Short mmCIF file of C-alpha atoms in Angstrom, two decimals:
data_model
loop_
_atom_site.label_atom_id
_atom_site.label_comp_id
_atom_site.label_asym_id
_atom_site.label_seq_id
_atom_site.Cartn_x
_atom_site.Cartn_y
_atom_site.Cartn_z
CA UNK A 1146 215.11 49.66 24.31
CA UNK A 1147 217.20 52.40 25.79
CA UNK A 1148 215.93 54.97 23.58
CA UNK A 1149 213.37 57.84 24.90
CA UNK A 1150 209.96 57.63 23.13
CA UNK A 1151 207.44 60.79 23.18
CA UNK A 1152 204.46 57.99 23.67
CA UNK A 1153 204.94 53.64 24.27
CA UNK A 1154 201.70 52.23 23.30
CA UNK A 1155 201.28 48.94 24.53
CA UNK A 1156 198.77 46.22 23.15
CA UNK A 1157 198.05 45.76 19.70
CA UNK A 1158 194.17 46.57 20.06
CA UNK A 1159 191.98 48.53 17.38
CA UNK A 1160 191.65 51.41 19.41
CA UNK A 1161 195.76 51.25 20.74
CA UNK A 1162 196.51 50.67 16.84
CA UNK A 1163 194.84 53.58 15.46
CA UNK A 1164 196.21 55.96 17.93
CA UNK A 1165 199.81 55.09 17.22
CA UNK A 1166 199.11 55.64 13.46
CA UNK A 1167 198.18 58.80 14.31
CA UNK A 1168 200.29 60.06 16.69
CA UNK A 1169 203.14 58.52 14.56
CA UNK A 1170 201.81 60.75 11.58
CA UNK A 1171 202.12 63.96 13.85
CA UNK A 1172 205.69 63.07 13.96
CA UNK A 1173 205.60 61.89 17.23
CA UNK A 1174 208.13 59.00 18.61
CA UNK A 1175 206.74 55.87 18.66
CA UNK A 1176 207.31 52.67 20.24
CA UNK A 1177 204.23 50.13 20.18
CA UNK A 1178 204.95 46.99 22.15
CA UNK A 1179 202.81 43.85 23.00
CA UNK A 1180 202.86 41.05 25.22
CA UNK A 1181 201.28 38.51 23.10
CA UNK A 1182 202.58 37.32 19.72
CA UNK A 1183 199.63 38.35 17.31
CA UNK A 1184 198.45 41.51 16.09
CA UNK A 1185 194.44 42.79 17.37
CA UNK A 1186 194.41 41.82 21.38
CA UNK A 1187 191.03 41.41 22.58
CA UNK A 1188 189.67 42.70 19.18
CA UNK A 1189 191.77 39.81 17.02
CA UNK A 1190 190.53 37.71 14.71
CA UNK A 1191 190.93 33.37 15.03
CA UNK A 1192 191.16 31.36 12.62
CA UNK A 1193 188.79 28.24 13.50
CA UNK A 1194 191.33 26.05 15.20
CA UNK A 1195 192.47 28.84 17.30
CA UNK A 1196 188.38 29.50 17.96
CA UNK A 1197 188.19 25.33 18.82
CA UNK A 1198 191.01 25.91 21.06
CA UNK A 1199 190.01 29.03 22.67
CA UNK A 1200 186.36 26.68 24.03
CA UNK A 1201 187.15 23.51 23.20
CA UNK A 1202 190.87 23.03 24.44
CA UNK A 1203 192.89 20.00 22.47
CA UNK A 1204 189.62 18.93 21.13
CA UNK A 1205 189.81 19.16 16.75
CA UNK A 1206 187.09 20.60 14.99
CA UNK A 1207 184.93 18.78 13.13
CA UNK A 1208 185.74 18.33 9.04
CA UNK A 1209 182.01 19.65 8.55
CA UNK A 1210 182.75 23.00 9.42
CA UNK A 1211 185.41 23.59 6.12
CA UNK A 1212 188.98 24.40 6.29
CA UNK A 1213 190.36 26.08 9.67
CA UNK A 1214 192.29 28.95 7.68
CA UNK A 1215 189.46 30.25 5.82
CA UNK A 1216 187.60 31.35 9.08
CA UNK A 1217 188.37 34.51 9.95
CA UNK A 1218 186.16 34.91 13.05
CA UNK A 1219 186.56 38.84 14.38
CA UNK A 1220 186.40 38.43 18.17
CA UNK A 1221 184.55 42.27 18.94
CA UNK A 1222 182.85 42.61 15.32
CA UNK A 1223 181.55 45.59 14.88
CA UNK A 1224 180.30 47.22 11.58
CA UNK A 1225 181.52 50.54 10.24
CA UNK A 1226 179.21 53.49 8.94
CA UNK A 1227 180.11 54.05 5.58
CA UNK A 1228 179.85 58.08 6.20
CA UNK A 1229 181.33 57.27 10.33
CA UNK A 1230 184.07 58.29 12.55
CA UNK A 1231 186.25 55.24 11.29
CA UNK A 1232 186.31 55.87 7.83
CA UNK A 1233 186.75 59.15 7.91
CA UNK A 1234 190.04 57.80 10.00
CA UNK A 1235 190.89 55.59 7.58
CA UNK A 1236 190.50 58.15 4.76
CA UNK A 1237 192.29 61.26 6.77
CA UNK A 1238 195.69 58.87 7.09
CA UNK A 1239 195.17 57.21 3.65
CA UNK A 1240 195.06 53.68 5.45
CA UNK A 1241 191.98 52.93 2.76
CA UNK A 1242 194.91 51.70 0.44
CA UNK A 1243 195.97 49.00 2.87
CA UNK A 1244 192.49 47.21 2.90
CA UNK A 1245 189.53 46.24 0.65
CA UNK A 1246 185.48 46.91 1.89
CA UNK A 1247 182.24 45.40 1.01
CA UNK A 1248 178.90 46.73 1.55
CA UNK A 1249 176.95 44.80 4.28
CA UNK A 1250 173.88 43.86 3.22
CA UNK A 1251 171.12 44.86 5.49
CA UNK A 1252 170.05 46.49 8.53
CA UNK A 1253 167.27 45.41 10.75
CA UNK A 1254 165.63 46.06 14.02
CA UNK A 1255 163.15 43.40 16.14
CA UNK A 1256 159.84 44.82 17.19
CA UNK A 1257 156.75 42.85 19.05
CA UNK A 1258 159.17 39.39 18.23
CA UNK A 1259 159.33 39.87 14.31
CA UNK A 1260 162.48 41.81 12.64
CA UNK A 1261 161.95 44.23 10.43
CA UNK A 1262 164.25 46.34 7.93
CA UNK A 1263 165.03 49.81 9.92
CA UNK A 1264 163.48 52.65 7.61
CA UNK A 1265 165.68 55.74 7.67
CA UNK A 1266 163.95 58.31 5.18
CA UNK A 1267 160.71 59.73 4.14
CA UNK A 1268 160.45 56.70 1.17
CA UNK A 1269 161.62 53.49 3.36
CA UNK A 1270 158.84 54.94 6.21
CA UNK A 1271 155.83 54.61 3.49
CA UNK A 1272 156.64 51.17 2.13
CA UNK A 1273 157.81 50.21 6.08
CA UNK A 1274 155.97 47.24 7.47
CA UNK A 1275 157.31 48.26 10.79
CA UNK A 1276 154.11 51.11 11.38
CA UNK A 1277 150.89 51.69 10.57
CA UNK A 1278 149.13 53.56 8.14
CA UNK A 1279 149.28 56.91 9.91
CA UNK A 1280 152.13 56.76 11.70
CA UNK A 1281 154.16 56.04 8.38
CA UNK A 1282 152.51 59.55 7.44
CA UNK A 1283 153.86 60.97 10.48
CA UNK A 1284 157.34 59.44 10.51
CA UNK A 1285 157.88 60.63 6.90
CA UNK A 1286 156.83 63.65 7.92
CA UNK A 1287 159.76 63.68 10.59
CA UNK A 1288 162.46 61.78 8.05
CA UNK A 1289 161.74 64.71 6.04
CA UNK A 1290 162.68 67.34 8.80
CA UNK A 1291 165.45 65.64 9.38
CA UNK A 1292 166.72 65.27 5.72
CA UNK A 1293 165.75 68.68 4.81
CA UNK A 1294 167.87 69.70 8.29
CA UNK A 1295 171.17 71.83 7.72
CA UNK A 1296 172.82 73.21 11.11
CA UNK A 1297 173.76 76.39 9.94
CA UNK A 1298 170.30 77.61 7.95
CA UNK A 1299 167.76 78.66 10.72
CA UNK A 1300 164.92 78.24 8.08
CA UNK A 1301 165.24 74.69 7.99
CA UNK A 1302 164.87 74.22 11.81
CA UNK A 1303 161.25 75.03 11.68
CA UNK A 1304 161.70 77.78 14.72
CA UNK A 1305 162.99 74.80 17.00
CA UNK A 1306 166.60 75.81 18.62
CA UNK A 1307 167.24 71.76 18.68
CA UNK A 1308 170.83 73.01 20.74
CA UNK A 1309 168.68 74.24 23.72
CA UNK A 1310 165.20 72.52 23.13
CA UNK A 1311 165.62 69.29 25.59
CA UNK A 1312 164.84 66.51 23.96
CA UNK A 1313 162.58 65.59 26.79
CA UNK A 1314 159.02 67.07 27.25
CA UNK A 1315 156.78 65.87 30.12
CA UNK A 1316 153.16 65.72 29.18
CA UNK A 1317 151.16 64.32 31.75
CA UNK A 1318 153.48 61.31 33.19
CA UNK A 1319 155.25 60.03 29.81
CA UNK A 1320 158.58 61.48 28.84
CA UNK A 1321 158.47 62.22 25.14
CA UNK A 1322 161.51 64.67 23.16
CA UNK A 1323 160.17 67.15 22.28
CA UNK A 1324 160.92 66.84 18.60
CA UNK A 1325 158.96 63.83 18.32
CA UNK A 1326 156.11 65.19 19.85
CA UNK A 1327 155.92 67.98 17.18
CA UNK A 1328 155.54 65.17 14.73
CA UNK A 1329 153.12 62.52 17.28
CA UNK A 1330 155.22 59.69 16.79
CA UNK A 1331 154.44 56.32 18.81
CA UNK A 1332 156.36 54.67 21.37
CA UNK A 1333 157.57 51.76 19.71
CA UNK A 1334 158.09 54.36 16.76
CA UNK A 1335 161.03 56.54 18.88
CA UNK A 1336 161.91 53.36 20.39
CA UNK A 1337 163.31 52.06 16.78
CA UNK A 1338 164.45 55.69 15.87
CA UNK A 1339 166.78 56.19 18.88
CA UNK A 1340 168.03 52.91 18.89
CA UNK A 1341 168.34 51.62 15.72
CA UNK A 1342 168.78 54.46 13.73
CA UNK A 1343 170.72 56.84 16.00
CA UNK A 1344 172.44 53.95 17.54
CA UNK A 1345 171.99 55.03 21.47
CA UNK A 1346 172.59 52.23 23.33
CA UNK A 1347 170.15 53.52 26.17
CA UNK A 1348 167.17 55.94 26.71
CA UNK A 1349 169.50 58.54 28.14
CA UNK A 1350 169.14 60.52 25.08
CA UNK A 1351 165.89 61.81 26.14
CA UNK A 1352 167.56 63.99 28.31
CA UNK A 1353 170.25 65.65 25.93
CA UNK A 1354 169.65 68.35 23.37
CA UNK A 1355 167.98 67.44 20.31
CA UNK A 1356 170.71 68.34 18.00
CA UNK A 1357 172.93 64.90 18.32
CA UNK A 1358 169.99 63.06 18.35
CA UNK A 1359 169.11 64.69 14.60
CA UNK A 1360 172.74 64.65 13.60
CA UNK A 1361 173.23 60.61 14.28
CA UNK A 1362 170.22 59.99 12.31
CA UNK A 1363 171.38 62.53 9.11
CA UNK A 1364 174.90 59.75 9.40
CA UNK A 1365 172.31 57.06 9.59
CA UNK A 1366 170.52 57.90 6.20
CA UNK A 1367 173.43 59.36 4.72
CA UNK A 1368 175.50 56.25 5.53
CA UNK A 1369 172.74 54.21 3.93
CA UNK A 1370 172.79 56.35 0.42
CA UNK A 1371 176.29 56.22 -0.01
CA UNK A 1372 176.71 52.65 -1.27
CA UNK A 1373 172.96 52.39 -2.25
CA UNK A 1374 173.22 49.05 -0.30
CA UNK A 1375 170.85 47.73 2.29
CA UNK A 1376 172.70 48.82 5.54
CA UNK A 1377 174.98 51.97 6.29
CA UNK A 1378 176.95 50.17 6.96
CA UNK A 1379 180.63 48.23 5.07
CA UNK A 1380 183.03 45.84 6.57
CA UNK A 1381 186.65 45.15 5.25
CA UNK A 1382 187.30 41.62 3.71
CA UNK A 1383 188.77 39.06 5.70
CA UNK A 1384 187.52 40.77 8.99
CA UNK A 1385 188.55 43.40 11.68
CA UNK A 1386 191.93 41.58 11.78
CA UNK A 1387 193.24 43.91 9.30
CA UNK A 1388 192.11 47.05 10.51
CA UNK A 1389 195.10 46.91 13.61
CA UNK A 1390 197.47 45.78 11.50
CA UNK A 1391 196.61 48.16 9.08
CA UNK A 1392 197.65 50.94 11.26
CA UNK A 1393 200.84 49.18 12.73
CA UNK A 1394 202.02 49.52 8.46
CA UNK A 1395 201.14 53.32 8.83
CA UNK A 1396 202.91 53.77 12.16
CA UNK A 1397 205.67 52.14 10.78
CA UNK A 1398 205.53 54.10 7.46
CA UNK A 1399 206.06 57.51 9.77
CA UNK A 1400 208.74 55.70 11.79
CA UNK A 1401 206.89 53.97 14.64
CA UNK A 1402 208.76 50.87 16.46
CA UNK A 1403 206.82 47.85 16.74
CA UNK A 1404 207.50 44.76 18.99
CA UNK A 1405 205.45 41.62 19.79
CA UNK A 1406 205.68 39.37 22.23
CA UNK A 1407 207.14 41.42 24.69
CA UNK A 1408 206.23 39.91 28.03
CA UNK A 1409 205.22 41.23 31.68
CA UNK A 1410 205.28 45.10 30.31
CA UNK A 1411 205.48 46.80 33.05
CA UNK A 1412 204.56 51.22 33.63
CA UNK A 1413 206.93 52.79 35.58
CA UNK A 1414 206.56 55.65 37.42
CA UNK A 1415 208.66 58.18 39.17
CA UNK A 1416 207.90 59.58 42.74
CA UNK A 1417 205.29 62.01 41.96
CA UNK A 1418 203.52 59.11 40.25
CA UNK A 1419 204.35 60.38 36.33
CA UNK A 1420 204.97 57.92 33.37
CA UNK A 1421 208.75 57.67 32.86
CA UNK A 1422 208.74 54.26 30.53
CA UNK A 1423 207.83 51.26 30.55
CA UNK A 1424 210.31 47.88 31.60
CA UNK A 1425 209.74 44.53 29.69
CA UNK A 1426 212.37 41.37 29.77
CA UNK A 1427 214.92 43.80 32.32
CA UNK A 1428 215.26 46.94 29.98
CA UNK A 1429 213.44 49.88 30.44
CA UNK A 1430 212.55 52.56 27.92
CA UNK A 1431 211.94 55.86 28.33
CA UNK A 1432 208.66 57.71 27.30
CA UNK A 1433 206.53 60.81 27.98
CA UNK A 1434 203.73 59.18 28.03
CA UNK A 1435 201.67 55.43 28.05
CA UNK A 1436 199.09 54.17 25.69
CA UNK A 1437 197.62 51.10 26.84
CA UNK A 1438 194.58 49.20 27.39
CA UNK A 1439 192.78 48.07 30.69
CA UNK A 1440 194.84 44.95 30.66
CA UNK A 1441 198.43 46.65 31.06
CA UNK A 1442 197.36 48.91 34.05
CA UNK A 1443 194.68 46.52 36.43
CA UNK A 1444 195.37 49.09 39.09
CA UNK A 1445 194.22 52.32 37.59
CA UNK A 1446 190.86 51.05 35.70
CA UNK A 1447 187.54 49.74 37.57
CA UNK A 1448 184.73 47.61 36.41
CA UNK A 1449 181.52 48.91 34.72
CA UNK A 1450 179.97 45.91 33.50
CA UNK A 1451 180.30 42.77 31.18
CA UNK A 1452 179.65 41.95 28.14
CA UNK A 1453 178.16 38.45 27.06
CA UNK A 1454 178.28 36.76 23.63
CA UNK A 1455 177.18 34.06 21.67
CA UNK A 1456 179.54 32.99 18.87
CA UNK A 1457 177.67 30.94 16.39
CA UNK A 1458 178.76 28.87 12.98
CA UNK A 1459 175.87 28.46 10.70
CA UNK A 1460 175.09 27.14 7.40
CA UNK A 1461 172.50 29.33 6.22
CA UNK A 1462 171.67 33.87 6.70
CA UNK A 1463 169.52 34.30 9.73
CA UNK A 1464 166.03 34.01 8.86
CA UNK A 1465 163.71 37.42 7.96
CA UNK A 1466 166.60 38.98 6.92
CA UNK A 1467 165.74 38.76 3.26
CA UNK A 1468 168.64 35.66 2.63
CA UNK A 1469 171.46 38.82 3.56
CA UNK A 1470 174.85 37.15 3.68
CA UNK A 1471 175.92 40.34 5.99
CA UNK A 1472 173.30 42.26 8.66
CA UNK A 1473 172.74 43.33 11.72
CA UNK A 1474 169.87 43.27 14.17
CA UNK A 1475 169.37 45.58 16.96
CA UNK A 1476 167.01 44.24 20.13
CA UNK A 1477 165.86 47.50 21.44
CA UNK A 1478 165.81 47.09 25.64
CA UNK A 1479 162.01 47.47 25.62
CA UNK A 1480 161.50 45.44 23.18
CA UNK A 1481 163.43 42.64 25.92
CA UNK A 1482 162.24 44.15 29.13
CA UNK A 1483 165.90 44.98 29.50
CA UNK A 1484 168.03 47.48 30.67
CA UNK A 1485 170.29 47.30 27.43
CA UNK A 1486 169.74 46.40 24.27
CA UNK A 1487 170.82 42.87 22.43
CA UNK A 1488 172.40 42.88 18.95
CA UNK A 1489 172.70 40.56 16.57
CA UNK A 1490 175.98 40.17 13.78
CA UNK A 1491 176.06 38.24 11.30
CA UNK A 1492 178.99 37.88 8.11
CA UNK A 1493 180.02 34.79 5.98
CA UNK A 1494 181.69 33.75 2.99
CA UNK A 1495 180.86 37.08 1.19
CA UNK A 1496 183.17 38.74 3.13
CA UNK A 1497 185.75 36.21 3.16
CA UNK A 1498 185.38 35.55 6.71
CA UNK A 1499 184.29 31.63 6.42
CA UNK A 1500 184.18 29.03 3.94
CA UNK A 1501 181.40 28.78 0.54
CA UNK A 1502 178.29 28.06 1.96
CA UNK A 1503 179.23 28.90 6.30
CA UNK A 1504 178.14 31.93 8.06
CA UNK A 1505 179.21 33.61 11.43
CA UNK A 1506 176.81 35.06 13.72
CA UNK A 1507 177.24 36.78 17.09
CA UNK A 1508 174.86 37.79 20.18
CA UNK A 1509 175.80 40.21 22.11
CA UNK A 1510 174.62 42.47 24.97
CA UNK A 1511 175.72 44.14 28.41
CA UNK A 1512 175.59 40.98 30.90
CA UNK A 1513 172.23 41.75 33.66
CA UNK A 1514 172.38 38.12 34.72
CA UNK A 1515 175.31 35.48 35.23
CA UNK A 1516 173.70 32.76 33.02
CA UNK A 1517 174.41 34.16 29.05
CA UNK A 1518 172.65 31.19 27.82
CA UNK A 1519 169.29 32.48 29.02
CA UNK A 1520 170.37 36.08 28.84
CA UNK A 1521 170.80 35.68 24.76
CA UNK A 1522 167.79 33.37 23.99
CA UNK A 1523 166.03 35.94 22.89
CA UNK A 1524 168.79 36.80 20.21
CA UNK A 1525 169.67 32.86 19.92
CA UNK A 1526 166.47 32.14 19.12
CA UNK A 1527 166.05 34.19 15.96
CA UNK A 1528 169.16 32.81 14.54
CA UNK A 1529 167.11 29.16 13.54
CA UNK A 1530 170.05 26.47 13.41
CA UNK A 1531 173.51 26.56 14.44
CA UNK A 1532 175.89 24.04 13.85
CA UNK A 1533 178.03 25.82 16.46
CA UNK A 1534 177.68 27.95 19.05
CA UNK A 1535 179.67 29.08 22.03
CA UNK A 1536 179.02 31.23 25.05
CA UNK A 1537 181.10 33.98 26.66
CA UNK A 1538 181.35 36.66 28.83
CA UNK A 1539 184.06 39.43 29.42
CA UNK A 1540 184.59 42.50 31.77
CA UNK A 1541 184.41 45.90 30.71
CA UNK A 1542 186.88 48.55 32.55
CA UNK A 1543 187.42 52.22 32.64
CA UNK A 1544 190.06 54.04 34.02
CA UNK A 1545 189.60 55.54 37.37
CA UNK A 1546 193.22 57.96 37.16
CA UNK A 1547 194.31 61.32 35.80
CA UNK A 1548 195.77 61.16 32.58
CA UNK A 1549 196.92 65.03 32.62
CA UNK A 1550 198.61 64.11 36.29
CA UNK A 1551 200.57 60.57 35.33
CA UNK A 1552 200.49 60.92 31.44
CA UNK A 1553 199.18 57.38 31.46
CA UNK A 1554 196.29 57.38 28.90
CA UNK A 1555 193.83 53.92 29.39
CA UNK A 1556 191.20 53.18 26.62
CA UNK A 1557 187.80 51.64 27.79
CA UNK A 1558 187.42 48.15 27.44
CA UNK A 1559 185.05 47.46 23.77
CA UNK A 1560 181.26 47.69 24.82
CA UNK A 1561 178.27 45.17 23.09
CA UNK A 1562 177.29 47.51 19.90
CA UNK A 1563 177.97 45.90 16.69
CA UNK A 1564 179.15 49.30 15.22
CA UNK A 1565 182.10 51.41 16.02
CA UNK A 1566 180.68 54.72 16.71
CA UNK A 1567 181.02 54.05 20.53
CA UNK A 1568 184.53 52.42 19.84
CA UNK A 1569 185.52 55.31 18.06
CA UNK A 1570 184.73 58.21 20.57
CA UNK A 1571 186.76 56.74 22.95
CA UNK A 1572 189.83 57.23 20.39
CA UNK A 1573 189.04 60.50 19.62
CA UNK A 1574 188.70 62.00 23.25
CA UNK A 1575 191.56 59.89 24.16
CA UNK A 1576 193.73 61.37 21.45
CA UNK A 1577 192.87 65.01 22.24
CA UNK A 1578 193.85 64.22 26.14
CA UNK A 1579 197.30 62.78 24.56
CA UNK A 1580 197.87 65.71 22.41
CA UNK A 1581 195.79 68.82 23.73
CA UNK A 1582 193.75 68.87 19.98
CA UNK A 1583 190.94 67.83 18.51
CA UNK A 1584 191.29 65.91 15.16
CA UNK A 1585 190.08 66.97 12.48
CA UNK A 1586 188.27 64.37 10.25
CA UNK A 1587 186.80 67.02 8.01
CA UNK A 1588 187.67 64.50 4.59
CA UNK A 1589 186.73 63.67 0.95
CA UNK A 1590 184.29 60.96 1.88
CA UNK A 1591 184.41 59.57 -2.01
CA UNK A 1592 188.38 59.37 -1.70
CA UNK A 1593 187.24 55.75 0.21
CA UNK A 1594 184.30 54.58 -2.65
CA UNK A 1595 187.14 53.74 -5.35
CA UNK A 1596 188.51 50.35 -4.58
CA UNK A 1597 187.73 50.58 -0.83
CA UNK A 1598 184.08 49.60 -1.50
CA UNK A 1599 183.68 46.05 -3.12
CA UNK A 1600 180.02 45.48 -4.51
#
């Protein structure tokens, strides 16, 4: 411990994880410490005693439910686009060879209380039961703008400058983007688009230029074609648990220092309120600078919101999903008469993450009340029968200091998407604050679709 570090990361988190991978593969000095004795943090995976535990204190879990080791039950599960930020992480430092990935099975959205498989080009609008007659004409008609869209060739943006054109056009008292309105499209129509397809978590889009909006849904469709699958999206065996330990075998691999269990890690700071290291157990070692989630620093992060969850055990796929043994569901806010949207998980025994025959679903959404049992009905309900389920709610946090003043760098705490888009903007601006440049994920997407992809 009385060596001098360039950065100390501290918590074994996905997001701390894959920053220490890659800062240790710039050839920085790494020391990665953690006060609990298990890899993952808040984004850890339990195996179902730990889960009985965790709600249930001393009580055992029922024989029913299978043997306790073969649940692998991610505690923030999130899906990864098959074309998205992650994999192209997982590609650019070659971590692909530490972990195996299935295809998830399908992709859904829940409109006027049925669910429906999200369309996301000019073929899936046609057959879509989601619209009707001529709006599938005009949504194709859009899919195919989109598809047919390339940044840098002017003839393909159809005389719209999408980087200045606001993507929100007042006629008479309705907001409507401007893009859409070229092509009509309905209400409910832009309201599975934006959410389900782009993945914004809130109407705030509307505001922004078009051309994010357009890009998220090219990754969308993209994503969706790249495994021919049902869903953009894949999901390593066994769970998320890998993923952070995955990373903690590259850091180590470019010389990174791990240690668990570390207890009461404490960031110290000099007079003028800069990182100088970080004390744990009465020795202190030196760094430049902290990595570290909310947990580590209470006093330099502030609540946004909370998160809650429903963590169900089930014997069967959630219904209207077309039997898929992995999906996801996204409850567009409207849809709710909410201010965020809910979101529905589900994996099983396909993906190694529960015994033959069990599947594991999650609720989640940003907390509006104090009562997550009636909050996630909606989501609950479309689940049919559990033979488990427990409730939850966590905090979220940001940090409220200056990273360039006290070189202590805070991630946010994970948000209620069951993708990692969100999740993996956060690592990306937080790693250019830490090292003053952008990384570039610019990667041979098929270098993952050899062994990483398990059909």
């Amino acid at each position: 411990m009385d060596e001098e570090y360039d950065v100390i990361v501290l918590g074994t988190g996905l997001k701390e994880c894959i920053l220490s991978g890659l800062l240790s593969v710039d050839g920085l000095k790494v020391l990665h410490m953690d006060k609990n004795d298990y890899y993952g943090g808040e984004s850890s995976s339990l195996v179902l005693n730990q889960l009985w535990k965790r709600f249930k204190g001393d009580e055992d879990a029922p024989e029913s439910l299978g043997k306790t080791k073969e649940y692998n039950v991610d505690m923030i599960p999130k899906f990864m686009m098959a074309n998205g930020l992650l994999v192209r992480a997982l590609i650019h430092t070659d971590v692909t060879k530490y972990l195996n990935f299935k295809a998830v099975d399908g992709s859904f959205v829940y409109n006027k209380g049925k669910i429906y498989k999200v369309p996301a080009t000019d073929v899936e609008a046609l057959k879509s039961t989601l619209m009707g007659l001529f709006e599938k004409r005009r949504a194709r008609k859009f899919f195919i703008y989109v598809q047919d869209f390339e940044e840098n060739d002017p003839k393909s943006h159809e005389g719209l400058d999408l980087n200045t054109i606001p993507a929100k056009e007042l006629i008479g008292y309705t907001p409507f983007p401007l893009y859409l309105l070229k092509y009509g499209l309905e209400d409910d129509t832009i309201d599975f688009i934006g959410h389900a397809l782009a993945l914004y978590t809130s109407d705030s889009y509307l505001e922004m230029p078009a051309i994010d909006f357009v890009k998220k849904i090219r990754l969308y469709a993209e994503s969706l074609a790249r495994f021919e699958s049902g869903s953009p999206y894949i999901y390593p065996m066994y769970g998320l648990g890998e993923l952070p330990q995955a990373f903690a075998r590259l850091s180590a691999v470019y010389g990174g220092t791990y240690m668990l269990n570390k207890p009461e890690c404490k960031v110290e700071f000099d007079e003028s309120g800069k990182v100088i290291g970080v004390t744990s157990e009465g020795e202190t070692a030196k760094c430049k600078k902290v990595v570290c989630d909310p947990s580590y620093v209470p006093d330099k992060v502030h609540k946004v919101g909370k998160v809650a969850r429903a963590i169900c055990i089930m014997s069967h796929p959630i219904p209207d999903t077309n039997d898929c043994h992995s999906c996801q569901v996204i409850l567009p806010q409207k849809q709710l008469d909410r201010k965020s949207d809910m979101y529905l998980f589900c994996c099983s025994y396909a993906h190694s993450v529960a015994p033959q025959g069990k599947f594991i679903a999650f609720v989640t959404t940003e907390a509006e009340t104090d009562d997550p049992e009636s909050e996630l009905k909606p989501g609950v309900d479309l689940l049919g029968p559990v033979d488990e389920i427990f409730y939850e709610t966590y905090d979220r946090y940001e940090p409220t200091n200056d990273a360039e003043a006290d070189s202590c760098f805070i991630s946010t705490s994970y948000d209620a998407t069951t993708h990692f888009e969100t999740t993996m903007k956060d690592v990306l601006a937080m790693y250019s604050k830490i090292t003053g440049k952008e990384l570039d994920l610019t990667v041979d997407l098929s270098a993952a679709s050899a062994g990483a992809a398990e059909e």
